[in-house]
Each structure stands twice: as C-alpha cells, then as structure tokens.
C-alpha cells in the first residue's frame, strides 16, 4: 500500500515535470517572447511576488466569498426541490424541461442576464448559483431514487409522517449522493466565478479581475496574467484536494450504508 | 401563507444583494482608464464601480435602474437615451480623447501617407470613426483589431501582428494608458488633429449620464464636487497619485482604475494625456452634436434639449 502511494506520488511529480517541460518547449518554440507566450521561470517568479501581496489574498477571498454565497443559495434550493421531487417522482417530468434548459443555456448568456438583473458586482453570485443548481438537484433526486424501498415501506408501517421520514430517514440515506453532487460542483463554481468576473469586468476584488488587469496593464507580456492563473490553479487544487478527501469519506460512508 | 414564505425565501438573495444599493450615496458605474482617473477620490467608495468591458457591462446598464450615474462613451450613452428611451440625461463630459498614433520606425519617409500600414482598434466605434474622419482620404492600408488592449500586444511585439497573415505596421493607433505602459511617445495627437479639422470642436469622448429619478440635489452636489476634483487633479497630479496609492499595491490600484497611481500621475503630468476636464453638456451642445454626427449609423439626428441635464 505504501509502495503504491509512493508510486502515485512519483507519477504525479513526473506529471508536473512533463507539464513544465511542455510549457518550456512551447515557450522556446514560439520565439521566446513573453508577449506571445509566458516564460515558465518568469511566471513562477511573478507568482511568488504576487503571493507576497495582500491584494492577492483579498482577490482570492473576494472570489471565494461570492462563489460560496452562490453555491449555498443553489445548494439549499436544489436540495429542497430535489427532496420534493424525490418524494413525488412524477413531478420530475414537469421540472425536467426547466432543468435541461438551465443546464443547456450558455454560461455567457447567463452572465449577460444577471448583469442586468443584479449589477456587475453581484452577477457572478447568481451565475454560480444557476450552474450549481441542476447538478445538486440531480444528485439529490438520484440519492432519493437509490434508497431501498423496503426501508421506506417499513418506516411507513412504523407510522412516521412524510416530513419526518424525509428528514430523518431518506435524507441521511441520500446524503452520500448529494454530497458527491455538492463536491463535484464546488470546484466548478470557482472556475465559473472567475469567468463571470472576467466577462463582467467588474472592479470588485476577485481572481478574475486580477487576471484581466494583469493582462491589460502588464509591462511583461503575458507573465502577470499567467502568474495569477497559477495562483487560481493552486486555489482550485487545494479545494479539489480537500474535496477529494471529503468525497472519499462519503464513499466510505455510502458503502457502509 | 406557505407560498408566501417560499417566495420570500427565494427572494432573499436578491434582497440581500440589493441592500448595498441604498445607503444615501449615488451609485456610480464607470469604465476603467481615463474616465476612472477623474474619480481618483472614489477608490475606496463602495458605491463606485468600474468595468473593463464597457460594451458588455456598462452600456446595457442604461436599461436598468441600478446606477444613479453612468460614465459612458458619449455616443453610446446618447444612443441609449435617444433610441432606446433610457431614463438618463447627459450632464457633463469629462474626457476629451486619449487617442494617439505611434510610429514603429518602419516608414522610410516618416510621414503617414498612401500605402502605409496602420493598425487601429474598435473600427466600428469611436476610435475607428475618428480615425476615418481624419484620415480616410490618405489611402492608408488599415487593419483593425478589437480593442486598445490588442494594440498593446502588437506594440510589444515591435509593431508586428501575428495571425493568419503576419503584418508589420508602420503606425499604430492606440490609447492611454497603453502608450505610457509600453513606453512609447506620440507621433500624432489625434485630439489635436480633430480640434483642427473641426474648427475648434472638442472630442467629447466620455460623458456623465445621470438617472432621471435620482435626487437633483445629490446630482448637483456630485457634479460640483467632481468638477473640483478633476480641476485639482489636472493641475496637481500628485493629488491623483496620493489618492490612488491609498489602495495599496499597483495591482490593487489597477483593479479599480485600470492603471496604477504612478502611471496615472505620469500620464496626467505629460500634457494631461487622458485629456481630463469638465464641461457641462449644456455648454458644449455643439461639440456633442458634432461628435455624434461622426456616427451616421446611429441615426441620432439633432439632439433634443431634453437629453441634456440642466
């Protein structure tokens, strides 16, 4: 087991090396100009400079803050609706067209819509919410569908009412599936948040805004843009790693259940 | 009763996000760059927002009532009022053009004339219209890119645009702060050329539009205060520097204004490179009319008195 972990770790390191080598080769072959392609070393150096700047953390917090608000709104509403649909299966067909439409609508169109409805600062919150909503909703419905019917029937025999049954029996049983839906959509939310910030061009502090400004004001080509992008990658990696462990935990719980 | 509760619940985020709107101060939206520098004292004001994407995020705001004051390209704002019945009026112009042509040094005779390769930006918008108005008779070989930031890449690449066909330009039309950021000097000041060709008319680039339903008292006080700020900032660029620098690092400053304190000061010192100023719209109606006439496609005609704030 330990050997396997070491191998996995070594392979991951190798993957990072391959990534940086590819980056370096592209830089060398595209004319060694930061204006067209950023140099790896200069980008990492710039990233370390940014990591020492308070503004970088304000931006990370700004993006995370808006993202979390959007995420929580969506998760709350999606779980409630998912529970309802899980209990009244036929309503799924009524809601399906709406859910499909929400999933299919281009994100850029959503951004334009919410720019008008909520203003520049708040538009990303709603965009994140709309993207997360169908994912969590479907995970909730799927969680309810996977519950053993015998268990539900026996709870009915015991005389529990529908609300208590949902809250105390069905919801905990469906939670591993809901959890996976929440986790899958969380890292995606940050990417959506950053993209919405870039499209809105809002002055609210955020990683998207920092990336865009670095692009517009750079005196060193694309280096600052990609330095901020690296920071965004690190943030997403940290979140993904945390979520990976949480996901693992839920899978374990799910298997036990 | 239950339905009402659910509706209230659904509206909570909307209510929460709109709470910040009414705290007595005017809510202002402004594009980054020159117009934002005019608001150098507003950097820490939570009701002051800027955007780097005016076409996407600023012009559509005329159709909402989110902002009391929108600083917009004069043609874009007036089009919203005249053609789309936006509930705003034009109150003042605060930037009078920040367009320049720089030379890449490739042109042998060093005179922009027939056959010279010129890069411009926003062909269908103000920069392109002004360029065509001034130079359409020179038979130049003109290539256009999307926006001013695209010209920056070409300037940094020694005047070469890499694409389907690689083009080496003789001249590049760009705007401040890009000219200063790329450490270039102007070959032609487009504002001066416009002034000369129109017989003394100003390039009324960005103007202040005020919402009809906003308190007149607040708007009047705001305009007086902004006029003072601009006049003081232009005559003493250190004021601009000190106020913008309060935001912290260069990145934080650029985050709000689109440029940092040092560059903003440098551009202002360098002959008021952003062309900041303050002229009440009622006083420069002819200039504004001449300006919108550059855009025949907009069909704005003769501007009605009611579009001007009094």
Coordinates of C-alpha atoms in Angstrom, one line a residue:
Chain A
X1 CA 0.0 0.0 0.0
X2 CA 2.8 2.3 1.0
X3 CA 4.7 1.4 -2.2
X4 CA 1.6 2.2 -4.2
X5 CA 1.3 5.6 -2.6
X6 CA 4.9 6.4 -3.3
X7 CA 4.5 5.3 -6.9
X8 CA 1.4 7.5 -7.3
X9 CA 3.3 10.4 -5.7
X10 CA 6.3 9.9 -8.0
X11 CA 4.0 9.6 -11.0
X12 CA 2.2 12.9 -10.1
X13 CA 5.6 14.6 -9.7
X14 CA 6.6 13.2 -13.1
X15 CA 3.3 14.6 -14.5
X16 CA 4.2 18.1 -13.1
X17 CA 7.6 17.8 -14.7
X18 CA 6.1 16.8 -18.0
X19 CA 3.7 19.8 -17.8
X20 CA 6.5 22.3 -17.1
X21 CA 8.7 20.8 -19.8
X22 CA 5.9 21.1 -22.3
X23 CA 5.5 24.7 -21.2
X24 CA 9.2 25.4 -21.6
X25 CA 9.3 23.7 -25.1
X26 CA 6.4 25.8 -26.3
X27 CA 8.0 28.9 -24.9
X28 CA 11.2 28.1 -26.7
X29 CA 9.5 27.3 -30.0
X30 CA 7.2 30.4 -30.0
X31 CA 10.1 32.8 -30.2
X32 CA 11.0 33.2 -26.5
X33 CA 8.8 36.3 -26.2
X34 CA 6.7 36.8 -23.1
X35 CA 4.4 38.9 -25.3
X36 CA 3.2 35.8 -27.1
X37 CA 3.9 33.0 -24.6
X38 CA 5.0 33.5 -21.0
X39 CA 8.3 32.0 -19.8
X40 CA 7.9 29.4 -17.0
X41 CA 10.6 30.8 -14.8
X42 CA 9.4 34.4 -15.1
X43 CA 5.8 33.3 -14.4
X44 CA 6.7 31.4 -11.3
X45 CA 8.9 34.3 -10.1
X46 CA 6.0 36.7 -10.7
X47 CA 3.6 34.3 -8.9
X48 CA 5.8 34.4 -5.8
X49 CA 5.8 38.2 -5.9
X50 CA 2.0 38.2 -6.1
X51 CA 1.8 35.7 -3.2
X52 CA 3.6 38.3 -1.0
X53 CA 1.0 40.9 -1.9
X54 CA -2.0 41.4 0.4
X55 CA -4.2 42.3 -2.7
X56 CA -3.8 38.7 -4.0
X57 CA -5.4 37.3 -0.8
X58 CA -8.2 40.0 -1.0
X59 CA -8.9 38.8 -4.5
X60 CA -8.9 35.1 -3.5
X61 CA -11.2 35.9 -0.7
X62 CA -13.4 38.1 -2.9
X63 CA -13.9 35.3 -5.4
X64 CA -14.4 32.6 -2.8
X65 CA -16.8 34.7 -0.9
X66 CA -19.1 35.4 -3.9
X67 CA -18.7 31.8 -5.0
X68 CA -19.7 30.4 -1.6
X69 CA -22.8 32.7 -1.4
X70 CA -23.9 31.5 -4.9
X71 CA -23.1 27.9 -4.1
X72 CA -25.0 27.9 -0.8
X73 CA -28.1 29.5 -2.3
X74 CA -28.1 26.9 -5.1
X75 CA -27.4 24.0 -2.8
X76 CA -30.1 25.0 -0.4
X77 CA -32.8 25.4 -3.1
X78 CA -31.6 22.4 -5.1
X79 CA -31.7 20.1 -2.1
X80 CA -35.2 21.2 -1.1
X81 CA -36.5 20.8 -4.6
X82 CA -34.6 17.5 -5.0
X83 CA -36.2 16.2 -1.8
X84 CA -39.7 17.2 -3.0
X85 CA -39.1 15.5 -6.4
X86 CA -37.6 12.5 -4.7
X87 CA -40.8 12.1 -2.7
X88 CA -43.2 12.9 -5.6
X89 CA -41.5 11.2 -8.5
X90 CA -43.9 12.3 -11.2
X91 CA -43.1 16.0 -10.6
X92 CA -39.7 15.2 -12.1
X93 CA -41.2 15.2 -15.6
X94 CA -42.8 18.6 -15.0
X95 CA -39.4 20.0 -13.9
X96 CA -37.2 18.2 -16.4
X97 CA -37.6 20.8 -19.3
X98 CA -36.6 23.6 -16.9
X99 CA -33.6 21.7 -15.5
X100 CA -32.5 20.8 -19.0
X101 CA -32.9 24.4 -20.2
X102 CA -30.9 25.6 -17.2
X103 CA -28.1 23.1 -17.9
X104 CA -28.0 23.9 -21.6
X105 CA -28.1 27.7 -21.6
X106 CA -24.7 29.1 -22.4
X107 CA -22.9 30.5 -19.3
X108 CA -22.1 33.7 -21.2
X109 CA -25.8 34.4 -21.8
X110 CA -26.5 33.9 -18.1
X111 CA -23.8 36.4 -17.3
X112 CA -25.4 39.0 -19.6
X113 CA -28.8 38.3 -18.0
X114 CA -27.6 38.7 -14.4
X115 CA -25.5 41.7 -15.2
X116 CA -28.8 43.5 -15.9
X117 CA -30.7 41.9 -13.1
X118 CA -28.2 42.2 -10.3
X119 CA -25.5 44.6 -11.4
X120 CA -21.8 43.9 -12.1
X121 CA -20.8 43.1 -8.5
X122 CA -23.5 40.5 -7.8
X123 CA -23.9 38.9 -11.2
X124 CA -21.3 36.2 -10.6
X125 CA -23.1 35.0 -7.5
X126 CA -26.2 34.2 -9.5
X127 CA -24.3 32.7 -12.4
X128 CA -22.6 30.3 -9.9
X129 CA -26.0 29.5 -8.4
X130 CA -27.6 28.7 -11.7
X131 CA -24.7 26.4 -12.7
X132 CA -24.6 24.6 -9.4
X133 CA -28.4 24.2 -9.0
X134 CA -29.1 21.4 -11.6
X135 CA -26.0 19.4 -10.5
X136 CA -27.0 19.3 -6.9
X137 CA -30.7 18.9 -7.7
X138 CA -30.0 15.8 -9.9
X139 CA -27.6 14.4 -7.2
X140 CA -30.4 14.8 -4.6
X141 CA -33.1 13.2 -6.8
X142 CA -30.7 10.4 -7.7
X143 CA -29.9 9.9 -4.0
X144 CA -33.6 9.5 -3.2
X145 CA -34.1 7.1 -6.1
X146 CA -31.3 4.8 -4.8
X147 CA -32.9 4.4 -1.3
X148 CA -34.1 0.9 -0.6
X149 CA -37.9 0.8 -1.0
X150 CA -38.3 -1.8 1.7
X151 CA -36.8 0.6 4.2
X152 CA -39.3 3.3 3.2
X153 CA -42.1 0.9 3.5
X154 CA -41.1 -0.3 6.9
X155 CA -40.9 3.3 8.1
X156 CA -44.4 3.9 6.9
X157 CA -45.6 0.8 8.8
X158 CA -44.0 2.4 11.9
X159 CA -46.3 5.4 11.3
X160 CA -43.8 8.2 10.6
X161 CA -45.2 11.1 8.6
X162 CA -43.8 12.1 5.2
X163 CA -41.8 15.1 6.5
X164 CA -40.2 13.2 9.4
X165 CA -39.5 10.2 7.1
X166 CA -37.8 12.6 4.6
X167 CA -35.8 14.4 7.2
X168 CA -34.8 11.5 9.4
X169 CA -34.6 8.6 7.1
X170 CA -34.5 9.4 3.4
X171 CA -32.3 12.5 3.6
X172 CA -29.4 10.8 5.6
X173 CA -29.6 7.8 3.2
X174 CA -29.5 10.1 0.1
X175 CA -26.8 12.3 1.6
X176 CA -23.7 10.4 0.1
X177 CA -25.1 11.0 -3.4
X178 CA -26.0 14.7 -2.5
X179 CA -22.5 15.1 -1.0
X180 CA -20.9 13.9 -4.2
X181 CA -23.0 16.4 -6.2
X182 CA -22.0 19.2 -3.9
X183 CA -18.4 18.3 -4.1
X184 CA -18.4 17.9 -7.9
X185 CA -19.9 21.3 -8.3
X186 CA -17.8 23.2 -5.8
X187 CA -14.5 23.3 -7.8
X188 CA -16.5 24.1 -10.9
X189 CA -18.1 27.0 -9.1
X190 CA -14.8 28.8 -8.7
X191 CA -14.0 28.5 -12.4
X192 CA -17.4 29.9 -13.2
X193 CA -16.9 32.7 -10.7
X194 CA -13.6 33.7 -12.3
X195 CA -15.0 33.6 -15.8
X196 CA -18.0 35.7 -14.7
X197 CA -15.7 38.2 -13.2
X198 CA -13.7 38.5 -16.4
X199 CA -16.7 38.9 -18.6
X200 CA -18.4 41.5 -16.3
X201 CA -15.0 43.3 -15.9
X202 CA -16.3 44.5 -12.5
X203 CA -13.9 46.3 -10.2
X204 CA -15.0 44.0 -7.3
X205 CA -11.9 42.3 -5.9
X206 CA -11.5 38.8 -7.4
X207 CA -9.1 36.5 -9.1
X208 CA -10.9 37.1 -12.5
X209 CA -10.5 40.8 -12.1
X210 CA -6.8 40.4 -11.1
X211 CA -6.2 38.2 -14.2
X212 CA -7.8 40.7 -16.5
X213 CA -6.0 43.7 -15.1
X214 CA -2.7 41.8 -15.2
X215 CA -3.4 41.3 -18.9
X216 CA -4.3 44.9 -19.6
X217 CA -1.5 46.6 -17.5
X218 CA 1.4 44.2 -17.9
X219 CA 4.8 45.5 -18.8
X220 CA 6.0 42.0 -19.2
X221 CA 3.7 40.4 -21.7
X222 CA 1.6 37.5 -20.5
X223 CA 3.7 36.7 -17.5
X224 CA 1.5 38.5 -14.9
X225 CA -1.7 37.0 -16.4
X226 CA -0.4 33.5 -16.1
X227 CA 1.1 34.2 -12.7
X228 CA -2.4 35.0 -11.4
X229 CA -3.7 32.0 -13.3
X230 CA -1.2 29.8 -11.5
X231 CA -2.5 31.2 -8.2
X232 CA -6.0 30.3 -9.3
X233 CA -4.8 26.8 -10.2
X234 CA -3.3 26.4 -6.7
X235 CA -6.5 27.6 -5.1
X236 CA -8.6 25.1 -7.2
X237 CA -6.0 22.4 -6.4
X238 CA -6.2 23.0 -2.7
X239 CA -10.0 23.0 -2.8
X240 CA -10.1 19.9 -5.1
X241 CA -7.7 18.1 -2.7
X242 CA -9.9 18.9 0.3
X243 CA -13.0 17.8 -1.6
X244 CA -11.2 14.6 -2.7
X245 CA -10.7 13.6 0.9
X246 CA -14.3 14.5 1.8
X247 CA -15.6 12.6 -1.3
X248 CA -13.5 9.6 -0.2
X249 CA -15.1 9.8 3.2
X250 CA -18.6 9.9 1.8
X251 CA -17.9 7.0 -0.5
X252 CA -16.8 5.0 2.5
X253 CA -20.0 6.1 4.4
X254 CA -22.1 5.2 1.4
X255 CA -20.5 1.7 1.1
X256 CA -21.2 1.1 4.8
X257 CA -24.8 2.2 4.4
Chain B
X1 CA -49.2 31.5 3.6
X2 CA -46.7 28.7 2.8
X3 CA -46.4 30.0 -0.8
X4 CA -45.6 33.5 0.5
X5 CA -42.9 32.1 2.7
X6 CA -41.3 30.2 -0.1
X7 CA -41.4 33.3 -2.4
X8 CA -39.8 35.3 0.4
X9 CA -37.1 32.7 0.7
X10 CA -36.4 32.7 -3.0
X11 CA -36.1 36.5 -3.0
X12 CA -33.7 36.6 0.0
X13 CA -30.5 36.6 -2.2
X14 CA -32.0 39.3 -4.4
X15 CA -32.9 41.4 -1.4
X16 CA -29.6 40.8 0.2
X17 CA -27.6 41.8 -2.9
X18 CA -29.6 44.9 -3.5
X19 CA -29.3 46.1 0.1
X20 CA -25.9 47.7 -0.6
X21 CA -27.7 50.0 -3.1
X22 CA -29.4 52.5 -0.9
X23 CA -27.1 53.9 1.6
X24 CA -27.7 57.5 0.7
X25 CA -24.8 57.8 -1.8
X26 CA -25.0 57.8 -5.5
X27 CA -24.2 54.6 -7.2
X28 CA -21.7 55.2 -9.9
X29 CA -20.5 53.0 -12.8
X30 CA -17.5 54.0 -14.9
X31 CA -15.2 52.4 -17.4
X32 CA -11.6 52.0 -16.4
X33 CA -8.8 54.2 -17.8
X34 CA -9.2 57.9 -18.3
X35 CA -12.7 58.3 -17.1
X36 CA -12.0 56.4 -13.9
X37 CA -9.0 58.5 -13.2
X38 CA -11.3 61.5 -13.0
X39 CA -12.8 59.7 -10.0
X40 CA -9.5 59.3 -8.3
X41 CA -11.0 60.2 -4.9
X42 CA -13.6 57.4 -5.2
X43 CA -11.3 54.4 -5.0
X44 CA -12.4 53.3 -1.6
X45 CA -16.1 54.2 -2.1
X46 CA -18.1 51.0 -2.2
X47 CA -20.7 52.7 -4.4
X48 CA -18.2 53.4 -7.1
X49 CA -17.7 50.5 -9.6
X50 CA -15.6 50.3 -12.7
X51 CA -15.6 47.9 -15.6
X52 CA -13.0 47.0 -18.2
X53 CA -15.8 45.9 -20.6
X54 CA -18.0 48.9 -21.4
X55 CA -19.8 47.3 -24.3
X56 CA -20.8 44.2 -22.3
X57 CA -21.2 45.5 -18.8
X58 CA -21.7 49.3 -19.0
X59 CA -24.0 50.2 -21.9
X60 CA -26.6 47.6 -21.0
X61 CA -26.9 49.2 -17.5
X62 CA -28.7 52.1 -19.1
X63 CA -31.7 49.8 -19.4
X64 CA -31.7 49.1 -15.6
X65 CA -32.1 51.4 -12.7
X66 CA -29.2 50.0 -10.7
X67 CA -26.8 53.0 -11.2
X68 CA -27.5 56.7 -10.5
X69 CA -24.6 57.8 -12.5
X70 CA -23.1 56.1 -15.5
X71 CA -19.9 57.4 -17.2
X72 CA -20.1 56.2 -20.8
X73 CA -18.8 56.9 -24.3
X74 CA -20.9 59.9 -25.3
X75 CA -22.2 58.3 -28.5
X76 CA -23.1 55.0 -26.6
X77 CA -24.9 56.8 -23.8
X78 CA -26.8 59.2 -26.1
X79 CA -27.9 56.3 -28.3
X80 CA -29.4 54.6 -25.3
X81 CA -31.3 57.7 -24.4
X82 CA -32.5 58.7 -27.9
X83 CA -33.1 55.3 -29.4
X84 CA -33.9 53.1 -26.5
X85 CA -35.5 55.6 -24.2
X86 CA -33.1 55.1 -21.3
X87 CA -34.1 57.1 -18.3
X88 CA -30.9 59.1 -18.2
X89 CA -29.6 62.6 -19.2
X90 CA -26.2 63.7 -20.3
X91 CA -24.8 66.1 -17.7
X92 CA -21.1 66.7 -18.5
X93 CA -18.2 65.5 -20.5
X94 CA -15.1 64.5 -18.5
X95 CA -12.6 63.1 -21.0
X96 CA -11.8 64.6 -24.4
X97 CA -9.9 61.9 -26.1
X98 CA -6.9 59.8 -25.2
X99 CA -6.0 58.5 -28.7
X100 CA -2.6 58.7 -30.2
X101 CA -0.7 57.3 -33.2
X102 CA 2.7 56.0 -32.6
X103 CA 5.4 55.2 -35.2
X104 CA 7.1 51.9 -35.3
X105 CA 10.0 53.4 -37.2
X106 CA 9.5 51.3 -40.3
X107 CA 8.2 54.1 -42.5
X108 CA 11.1 55.4 -44.6
X109 CA 9.8 59.0 -45.1
X110 CA 8.4 59.2 -41.5
X111 CA 5.1 60.7 -42.8
X112 CA 1.8 58.8 -42.6
X113 CA 0.8 58.7 -46.2
X114 CA -0.5 56.5 -49.0
X115 CA 0.1 52.8 -48.6
X116 CA 1.5 53.0 -45.1
X117 CA 0.4 50.1 -42.9
X118 CA -1.6 51.3 -39.9
X119 CA -3.2 49.4 -37.1
X120 CA -6.3 50.8 -35.5
X121 CA -8.7 49.5 -32.9
X122 CA -12.5 49.4 -32.5
X123 CA -13.1 50.2 -36.2
X124 CA -16.9 50.5 -35.8
X125 CA -16.7 52.6 -32.6
X126 CA -15.3 55.9 -31.6
X127 CA -11.6 55.3 -32.3
X128 CA -12.3 53.9 -35.8
X129 CA -14.8 56.6 -36.6
X130 CA -12.4 59.4 -35.6
X131 CA -9.6 57.8 -37.5
X132 CA -11.7 57.6 -40.6
X133 CA -13.0 61.1 -40.2
X134 CA -9.4 62.4 -40.1
X135 CA -7.5 60.1 -42.5
X136 CA -9.9 58.4 -44.9
X137 CA -8.5 60.5 -47.8
X138 CA -4.9 59.3 -47.2
X139 CA -5.5 55.8 -48.8
X140 CA -3.7 54.1 -45.9
X141 CA -3.5 50.3 -45.6
X142 CA -5.6 49.9 -42.4
X143 CA -6.0 46.8 -40.3
X144 CA -8.3 46.9 -37.3
X145 CA -8.2 44.9 -34.0
X146 CA -10.9 44.5 -31.4
X147 CA -9.8 47.0 -28.7
X148 CA -7.0 49.1 -27.4
X149 CA -5.6 46.2 -25.3
X150 CA -5.0 44.3 -28.6
X151 CA -2.8 47.1 -29.9
X152 CA -0.6 46.6 -26.8
X153 CA 0.4 43.1 -27.8
X154 CA 1.4 44.4 -31.3
X155 CA 3.4 47.4 -29.8
X156 CA 5.2 45.0 -27.5
X157 CA 5.9 42.7 -30.5
X158 CA 7.8 45.5 -32.3
X159 CA 4.7 46.5 -34.3
X160 CA 4.1 43.0 -35.7
X161 CA 0.7 41.4 -35.7
X162 CA 1.0 37.7 -35.7
X163 CA -2.0 36.0 -37.2
X164 CA -3.3 34.2 -40.3
X165 CA -1.1 36.7 -42.2
X166 CA 1.7 38.4 -40.3
X167 CA 1.7 42.2 -40.7
X168 CA 4.5 44.6 -39.8
X169 CA 2.9 48.0 -39.2
X170 CA 4.3 51.5 -39.9
X171 CA 2.0 53.2 -37.5
X172 CA -0.3 52.1 -34.6
X173 CA -3.2 53.9 -33.2
X174 CA -3.5 53.3 -29.5
X175 CA -4.8 55.0 -26.4
X176 CA -3.6 56.0 -23.0
X177 CA -2.6 54.3 -20.7
X178 CA -1.2 51.8 -23.2
X179 CA 1.1 54.3 -24.8
X180 CA 2.7 55.1 -21.4
X181 CA 2.8 51.5 -20.3
X182 CA 4.6 50.5 -23.5
X183 CA 6.9 53.4 -23.0
X184 CA 6.1 55.0 -26.4
X185 CA 5.8 58.7 -27.4
X186 CA 3.0 60.1 -29.6
X187 CA 3.7 60.6 -33.3
X188 CA 0.3 62.2 -33.7
X189 CA -2.1 63.5 -31.1
X190 CA -5.5 62.7 -32.5
X191 CA -7.3 65.1 -30.3
X192 CA -5.3 68.0 -31.7
X193 CA -6.0 66.8 -35.3
X194 CA -9.7 66.6 -34.5
X195 CA -9.7 70.0 -33.0
X196 CA -8.0 71.5 -36.1
X197 CA -10.2 69.7 -38.6
X198 CA -13.5 70.6 -36.9
X199 CA -12.5 74.2 -36.5
X200 CA -12.2 74.1 -32.7
X201 CA -14.6 71.3 -31.6
X202 CA -13.7 69.0 -28.8
X203 CA -13.7 65.2 -28.9
X204 CA -16.3 64.6 -26.3
X205 CA -15.2 61.1 -25.6
X206 CA -16.7 60.1 -22.2
X207 CA -19.6 61.8 -20.5
X208 CA -21.5 61.6 -17.3
X209 CA -25.1 60.4 -17.6
X210 CA -27.4 60.8 -14.6
X211 CA -30.5 58.9 -13.9
X212 CA -33.7 60.9 -14.2
X213 CA -35.2 59.6 -10.9
X214 CA -32.1 60.4 -8.8
X215 CA -32.2 63.3 -6.4
X216 CA -31.4 66.6 -8.3
X217 CA -29.7 67.9 -5.2
X218 CA -27.4 64.9 -4.9
X219 CA -26.6 65.0 -8.6
X220 CA -25.8 68.8 -8.5
X221 CA -23.6 68.4 -5.5
X222 CA -21.9 65.4 -7.1
X223 CA -21.2 67.4 -10.3
X224 CA -19.7 70.4 -8.5
X225 CA -17.5 68.1 -6.4
X226 CA -16.3 66.1 -9.4
X227 CA -15.5 69.3 -11.3
X228 CA -13.4 70.5 -8.4
X229 CA -11.7 67.1 -8.2
X230 CA -10.8 67.0 -11.9
X231 CA -9.5 70.6 -12.0
X232 CA -7.4 70.0 -8.9
X233 CA -6.1 66.7 -10.2
X234 CA -5.1 68.0 -13.5
X235 CA -3.3 71.0 -12.0
X236 CA -1.7 68.8 -9.3
X237 CA -1.1 65.2 -10.5
X238 CA 0.3 64.4 -7.1
X239 CA -3.2 64.6 -5.7
X240 CA -4.2 61.8 -8.2
X241 CA -1.2 59.8 -7.2
X242 CA -1.8 60.1 -3.5
X243 CA -5.5 59.2 -3.7
X244 CA -5.0 56.2 -5.9
X245 CA -2.0 55.0 -4.0
X246 CA -4.2 54.7 -0.9
X247 CA -5.5 51.4 -2.4
X248 CA -2.2 49.6 -1.8
X249 CA -0.2 47.7 -4.4
X250 CA -0.1 48.5 -8.1
X251 CA -2.4 45.5 -8.8
X252 CA -5.0 46.8 -6.3
X253 CA -4.9 50.3 -7.9
X254 CA -5.3 48.8 -11.4
X255 CA -8.1 46.7 -10.1
X256 CA -10.2 49.8 -9.6
X257 CA -8.8 52.4 -12.0
X258 CA -7.4 50.2 -14.8
X259 CA -4.0 51.7 -14.2
X260 CA -1.8 52.4 -11.2
X261 CA -1.0 55.7 -9.4
X262 CA 2.5 56.1 -10.9
X263 CA 1.2 55.7 -14.5
X264 CA -1.9 57.8 -13.9
X265 CA 0.4 60.6 -12.5
X266 CA 2.8 60.2 -15.3
X267 CA 0.1 60.4 -18.0
X268 CA -1.5 63.5 -16.3
X269 CA 1.8 65.2 -16.0
X270 CA 2.6 64.5 -19.6
X271 CA 0.3 67.2 -21.0
X272 CA -2.9 65.8 -19.4
X273 CA -2.6 62.6 -21.5
X274 CA -6.0 61.4 -20.6
X275 CA -7.5 64.7 -21.6
X276 CA -9.4 65.0 -18.4
X277 CA -11.6 68.0 -18.0
X278 CA -15.1 69.0 -17.0
X279 CA -17.6 70.7 -19.3
X280 CA -21.3 70.9 -18.6
X281 CA -23.2 69.3 -21.5
X282 CA -25.5 72.4 -21.9
X283 CA -22.4 74.5 -22.5
X284 CA -20.9 72.3 -25.3
X285 CA -24.0 71.2 -27.1
X286 CA -22.5 72.0 -30.5
X287 CA -19.4 69.9 -29.7
X288 CA -21.5 67.0 -28.7
X289 CA -23.7 67.3 -31.8
X290 CA -20.6 67.4 -34.0
X291 CA -19.3 64.4 -32.1
X292 CA -22.4 62.3 -32.6
X293 CA -22.5 63.3 -36.2
X294 CA -19.4 61.1 -36.6
X295 CA -21.7 58.2 -36.2
X296 CA -24.2 58.5 -39.0
X297 CA -25.2 54.8 -38.5
X298 CA -26.6 55.7 -35.1
X299 CA -29.2 58.0 -36.6
X300 CA -29.4 60.2 -33.6
X301 CA -30.2 63.3 -35.7
X302 CA -30.3 66.7 -34.0
X303 CA -30.2 66.2 -30.3
X304 CA -33.2 67.3 -28.4
X305 CA -32.9 69.6 -25.4
X306 CA -34.5 67.0 -23.2
X307 CA -31.4 64.7 -23.4
X308 CA -29.3 67.4 -21.6
X309 CA -29.3 67.6 -17.8
X310 CA -30.0 71.2 -16.6

